[in-house]
Amino acid sequence: YSRLSFAVLGLFIATTVALEVKAATTCPSGAICRNEEAPGSYSGNGPYTVKKYTLSRTQTPGGATVYYPSNAKAPYSGVVFTPPYTGTQSMFADWGTFFASHGIVMVTMDTTTTLDSVDQRASQQKQVLDALKKENTRSGSALYGKLNTARLGAVGWSMGGGVLWQYAVTYP
């Protein structure tokens, strides 16, 4: 290898380290951020105050709860949590608080019935994602103008996770 190769490699490493240090210094203490030294070591709530409100069965198929950070800097990313077969959103409420306390909007949802199929849940999850997007433009919403609608996603447990396969490629 030539000296030029080592010089380029050294410059690349120095630039990468500098960028990672800059990213780490802009992350609020205790929040989930990219490029941290120990990702995945989150055992408690983050630095933000959490508030919540409900979306009714007229807004979503089974009703939902929106957890959001009330004192974090917007715009927020968001995620919809779909429960497992026979599960309800109340079983996973702690995840709403956890994510919101780290600066991420979390919506826990109920399905129309706890016995709904994967296809039914997939359709319902899409409706809840659409409802979350509408919160960004709904006058009177606590999230009015505060969501980055290009940074919304979905998660689920068991059958709730299975619905992700339905819309992972097709949902805009």
mmCIF file of C-alpha atoms in Angstrom:
data_model
loop_
_atom_site.group_PDB
_atom_site.id
_atom_site.type_symbol
_atom_site.label_atom_id
_atom_site.label_comp_id
_atom_site.label_asym_id
_atom_site.label_seq_id
_atom_site.Cartn_x
_atom_site.Cartn_y
_atom_site.Cartn_z
ATOM 1 C CA TYR A 1 0.000 0.000 0.000
ATOM 2 C CA SER A 2 1.189 3.494 -0.729
ATOM 3 C CA ARG A 3 1.582 6.418 1.636
ATOM 4 C CA LEU A 4 -1.271 8.102 -0.240
ATOM 5 C CA SER A 5 -3.593 5.197 0.640
ATOM 6 C CA PHE A 6 -2.731 5.498 4.334
ATOM 7 C CA ALA A 7 -3.159 9.271 4.184
ATOM 8 C CA VAL A 8 -6.615 8.923 2.620
ATOM 9 C CA LEU A 9 -7.569 6.261 5.176
ATOM 10 C CA GLY A 10 -6.373 8.502 8.012
ATOM 11 C CA LEU A 11 -8.337 11.458 6.671
ATOM 12 C CA PHE A 12 -11.466 9.282 6.354
ATOM 13 C CA ILE A 13 -11.157 8.034 9.951
ATOM 14 C CA ALA A 14 -10.533 11.535 11.306
ATOM 15 C CA THR A 15 -13.558 12.905 9.430
ATOM 16 C CA THR A 16 -15.788 10.053 10.627
ATOM 17 C CA VAL A 17 -14.731 10.551 14.263
ATOM 18 C CA ALA A 18 -15.277 14.308 14.001
ATOM 19 C CA LEU A 19 -18.775 13.821 12.579
ATOM 20 C CA GLU A 20 -19.683 11.319 15.291
ATOM 21 C CA VAL A 21 -18.442 13.648 18.040
ATOM 22 C CA LYS A 22 -20.478 16.509 16.558
ATOM 23 C CA ALA A 23 -23.617 14.307 16.390
ATOM 24 C CA ALA A 24 -23.169 13.177 19.980
ATOM 25 C CA THR A 25 -22.781 16.743 21.250
ATOM 26 C CA THR A 26 -26.075 17.862 19.705
ATOM 27 C CA CYS A 27 -28.121 15.103 21.354
ATOM 28 C CA PRO A 28 -29.933 16.052 24.592
ATOM 29 C CA SER A 29 -28.730 14.106 27.587
ATOM 30 C CA GLY A 30 -30.703 10.897 28.080
ATOM 31 C CA ALA A 31 -32.459 11.016 24.697
ATOM 32 C CA ILE A 32 -32.275 8.324 22.022
ATOM 33 C CA CYS A 33 -29.972 9.656 19.301
ATOM 34 C CA ARG A 34 -27.982 8.202 16.448
ATOM 35 C CA ASN A 35 -24.225 7.660 16.701
ATOM 36 C CA GLU A 36 -24.177 7.146 20.449
ATOM 37 C CA GLU A 37 -21.370 5.238 22.111
ATOM 38 C CA ALA A 38 -23.649 2.573 23.609
ATOM 39 C CA PRO A 39 -26.815 2.216 21.513
ATOM 40 C CA GLY A 40 -29.455 -0.047 22.982
ATOM 41 C CA SER A 41 -28.560 0.634 26.606
ATOM 42 C CA TYR A 42 -31.824 2.388 27.387
ATOM 43 C CA SER A 43 -33.322 1.070 30.576
ATOM 44 C CA GLY A 44 -35.503 3.986 31.575
ATOM 45 C CA ASN A 45 -37.412 6.970 30.424
ATOM 46 C CA GLY A 46 -35.716 9.850 28.644
ATOM 47 C CA PRO A 47 -35.442 13.550 29.478
ATOM 48 C CA TYR A 48 -38.749 14.778 28.017
ATOM 49 C CA THR A 49 -42.089 15.329 29.719
ATOM 50 C CA VAL A 50 -44.803 13.087 28.263
ATOM 51 C CA LYS A 51 -48.380 14.071 27.557
ATOM 52 C CA LYS A 52 -51.058 11.972 25.911
ATOM 53 C CA TYR A 53 -54.483 12.179 24.334
ATOM 54 C CA THR A 54 -56.859 9.735 22.709
ATOM 55 C CA LEU A 55 -58.090 9.301 19.174
ATOM 56 C CA SER A 56 -61.658 8.002 19.193
ATOM 57 C CA ARG A 57 -63.153 5.068 17.324
ATOM 58 C CA THR A 58 -64.519 7.622 14.842
ATOM 59 C CA GLN A 59 -60.930 8.713 14.077
ATOM 60 C CA THR A 60 -59.360 5.238 14.144
ATOM 61 C CA PRO A 61 -60.865 1.721 13.834
ATOM 62 C CA GLY A 62 -60.515 0.705 17.488
ATOM 63 C CA GLY A 63 -59.371 3.889 19.199
ATOM 64 C CA ALA A 64 -55.800 4.918 19.922
ATOM 65 C CA THR A 65 -53.665 6.842 22.395
ATOM 66 C CA VAL A 66 -51.092 9.384 21.253
ATOM 67 C CA TYR A 67 -48.055 9.844 23.523
ATOM 68 C CA TYR A 68 -45.855 12.818 22.715
ATOM 69 C CA PRO A 69 -42.959 14.787 24.210
ATOM 70 C CA SER A 70 -44.344 18.124 25.376
ATOM 71 C CA ASN A 71 -41.020 19.900 25.839
ATOM 72 C CA ALA A 72 -38.853 18.506 23.026
ATOM 73 C CA LYS A 73 -37.962 20.498 19.938
ATOM 74 C CA ALA A 74 -40.201 19.739 16.942
ATOM 75 C CA PRO A 75 -40.500 18.341 14.343
ATOM 76 C CA TYR A 76 -41.047 14.889 15.802
ATOM 77 C CA SER A 77 -40.836 11.505 14.195
ATOM 78 C CA GLY A 78 -43.592 9.080 15.101
ATOM 79 C CA VAL A 79 -44.472 5.423 15.221
ATOM 80 C CA VAL A 80 -47.710 3.423 15.472
ATOM 81 C CA PHE A 81 -47.711 0.290 17.643
ATOM 82 C CA THR A 82 -50.045 -2.556 16.580
ATOM 83 C CA PRO A 83 -50.943 -5.081 19.302
ATOM 84 C CA PRO A 84 -50.729 -8.870 19.013
ATOM 85 C CA TYR A 85 -53.596 -11.323 18.508
ATOM 86 C CA THR A 86 -56.020 -10.868 21.441
ATOM 87 C CA GLY A 87 -53.927 -7.916 22.664
ATOM 88 C CA THR A 88 -54.994 -4.380 23.465
ATOM 89 C CA GLN A 89 -53.138 -1.093 23.483
ATOM 90 C CA SER A 90 -53.288 -0.859 27.289
ATOM 91 C CA MET A 91 -50.895 -3.824 27.472
ATOM 92 C CA PHE A 92 -48.221 -1.691 25.780
ATOM 93 C CA ALA A 93 -48.889 1.763 27.258
ATOM 94 C CA ASP A 94 -45.441 1.838 28.867
ATOM 95 C CA TRP A 95 -43.896 1.868 25.388
ATOM 96 C CA GLY A 96 -45.836 5.042 24.616
ATOM 97 C CA THR A 97 -44.343 6.764 27.623
ATOM 98 C CA PHE A 98 -40.880 5.375 26.906
ATOM 99 C CA PHE A 99 -40.694 6.545 23.292
ATOM 100 C CA ALA A 100 -42.282 9.937 23.950
ATOM 101 C CA SER A 101 -39.884 10.571 26.834
ATOM 102 C CA HIS A 102 -37.083 10.080 24.311
ATOM 103 C CA GLY A 103 -38.607 12.562 21.845
ATOM 104 C CA ILE A 104 -40.563 10.207 19.560
ATOM 105 C CA VAL A 105 -44.350 10.301 19.188
ATOM 106 C CA MET A 106 -45.843 6.861 19.871
ATOM 107 C CA VAL A 107 -49.413 5.883 19.047
ATOM 108 C CA THR A 108 -50.747 2.711 20.621
ATOM 109 C CA MET A 109 -53.860 1.405 18.906
ATOM 110 C CA ASP A 110 -56.657 -1.032 19.470
ATOM 111 C CA THR A 111 -57.945 -3.148 16.632
ATOM 112 C CA THR A 112 -61.661 -3.358 15.874
ATOM 113 C CA THR A 113 -61.755 -6.678 17.746
ATOM 114 C CA THR A 114 -58.953 -8.568 19.464
ATOM 115 C CA LEU A 115 -59.565 -11.472 17.055
ATOM 116 C CA ASP A 116 -58.946 -9.486 13.835
ATOM 117 C CA SER A 117 -56.848 -11.169 11.147
ATOM 118 C CA VAL A 118 -53.466 -9.975 9.897
ATOM 119 C CA ASP A 119 -55.095 -8.421 6.816
ATOM 120 C CA GLN A 120 -57.673 -6.598 8.948
ATOM 121 C CA ARG A 121 -54.958 -5.337 11.296
ATOM 122 C CA ALA A 122 -52.849 -4.160 8.359
ATOM 123 C CA SER A 123 -55.720 -2.068 7.039
ATOM 124 C CA GLN A 124 -56.394 -0.676 10.518
ATOM 125 C CA GLN A 125 -52.727 0.139 11.099
ATOM 126 C CA LYS A 126 -52.699 2.105 7.836
ATOM 127 C CA GLN A 127 -55.778 4.023 9.014
ATOM 128 C CA VAL A 128 -54.050 4.894 12.297
ATOM 129 C CA LEU A 129 -50.918 6.032 10.430
ATOM 130 C CA ASP A 130 -53.157 8.225 8.273
ATOM 131 C CA ALA A 131 -54.836 9.599 11.417
ATOM 132 C CA LEU A 132 -51.415 10.413 12.884
ATOM 133 C CA LYS A 133 -50.463 12.291 9.708
ATOM 134 C CA LYS A 134 -53.711 14.289 9.955
ATOM 135 C CA GLU A 135 -52.778 15.370 13.496
ATOM 136 C CA ASN A 136 -50.039 17.488 11.923
ATOM 137 C CA THR A 137 -52.644 19.594 10.087
ATOM 138 C CA ARG A 138 -55.658 19.310 12.417
ATOM 139 C CA SER A 139 -56.394 22.622 14.081
ATOM 140 C CA GLY A 140 -56.421 22.152 17.845
ATOM 141 C CA SER A 141 -54.181 19.084 17.816
ATOM 142 C CA ALA A 142 -51.300 19.083 20.296
ATOM 143 C CA LEU A 143 -49.177 17.937 17.324
ATOM 144 C CA TYR A 144 -50.362 20.638 14.903
ATOM 145 C CA GLY A 145 -47.343 21.532 12.744
ATOM 146 C CA LYS A 146 -45.016 19.454 14.933
ATOM 147 C CA LEU A 147 -44.710 16.162 13.015
ATOM 148 C CA ASN A 148 -42.246 15.315 10.309
ATOM 149 C CA THR A 149 -44.683 13.207 8.283
ATOM 150 C CA ALA A 150 -41.808 11.817 6.200
ATOM 151 C CA ARG A 151 -40.464 10.176 9.381
ATOM 152 C CA LEU A 152 -43.405 8.060 10.510
ATOM 153 C CA GLY A 153 -43.276 4.312 10.925
ATOM 154 C CA ALA A 154 -44.933 1.314 12.474
ATOM 155 C CA VAL A 155 -44.023 -1.450 14.893
ATOM 156 C CA GLY A 156 -45.939 -4.323 16.411
ATOM 157 C CA TRP A 157 -45.761 -7.365 18.586
ATOM 158 C CA SER A 158 -46.352 -10.879 17.244
ATOM 159 C CA MET A 159 -49.309 -10.635 14.840
ATOM 160 C CA GLY A 160 -49.045 -6.855 15.189
ATOM 161 C CA GLY A 161 -45.534 -7.103 13.806
ATOM 162 C CA GLY A 162 -46.769 -9.367 11.037
ATOM 163 C CA VAL A 163 -48.940 -6.578 9.660
ATOM 164 C CA LEU A 164 -45.781 -4.625 8.856
ATOM 165 C CA TRP A 165 -45.164 -7.023 5.982
ATOM 166 C CA GLN A 166 -48.441 -5.901 4.426
ATOM 167 C CA TYR A 167 -47.536 -2.213 4.117
ATOM 168 C CA ALA A 168 -43.761 -2.049 4.465
ATOM 169 C CA VAL A 169 -43.308 -1.646 0.730
ATOM 170 C CA THR A 170 -46.543 0.023 -0.324
ATOM 171 C CA TYR A 171 -47.316 2.611 2.355
ATOM 172 C CA PRO A 172 -46.119 6.097 1.303
#
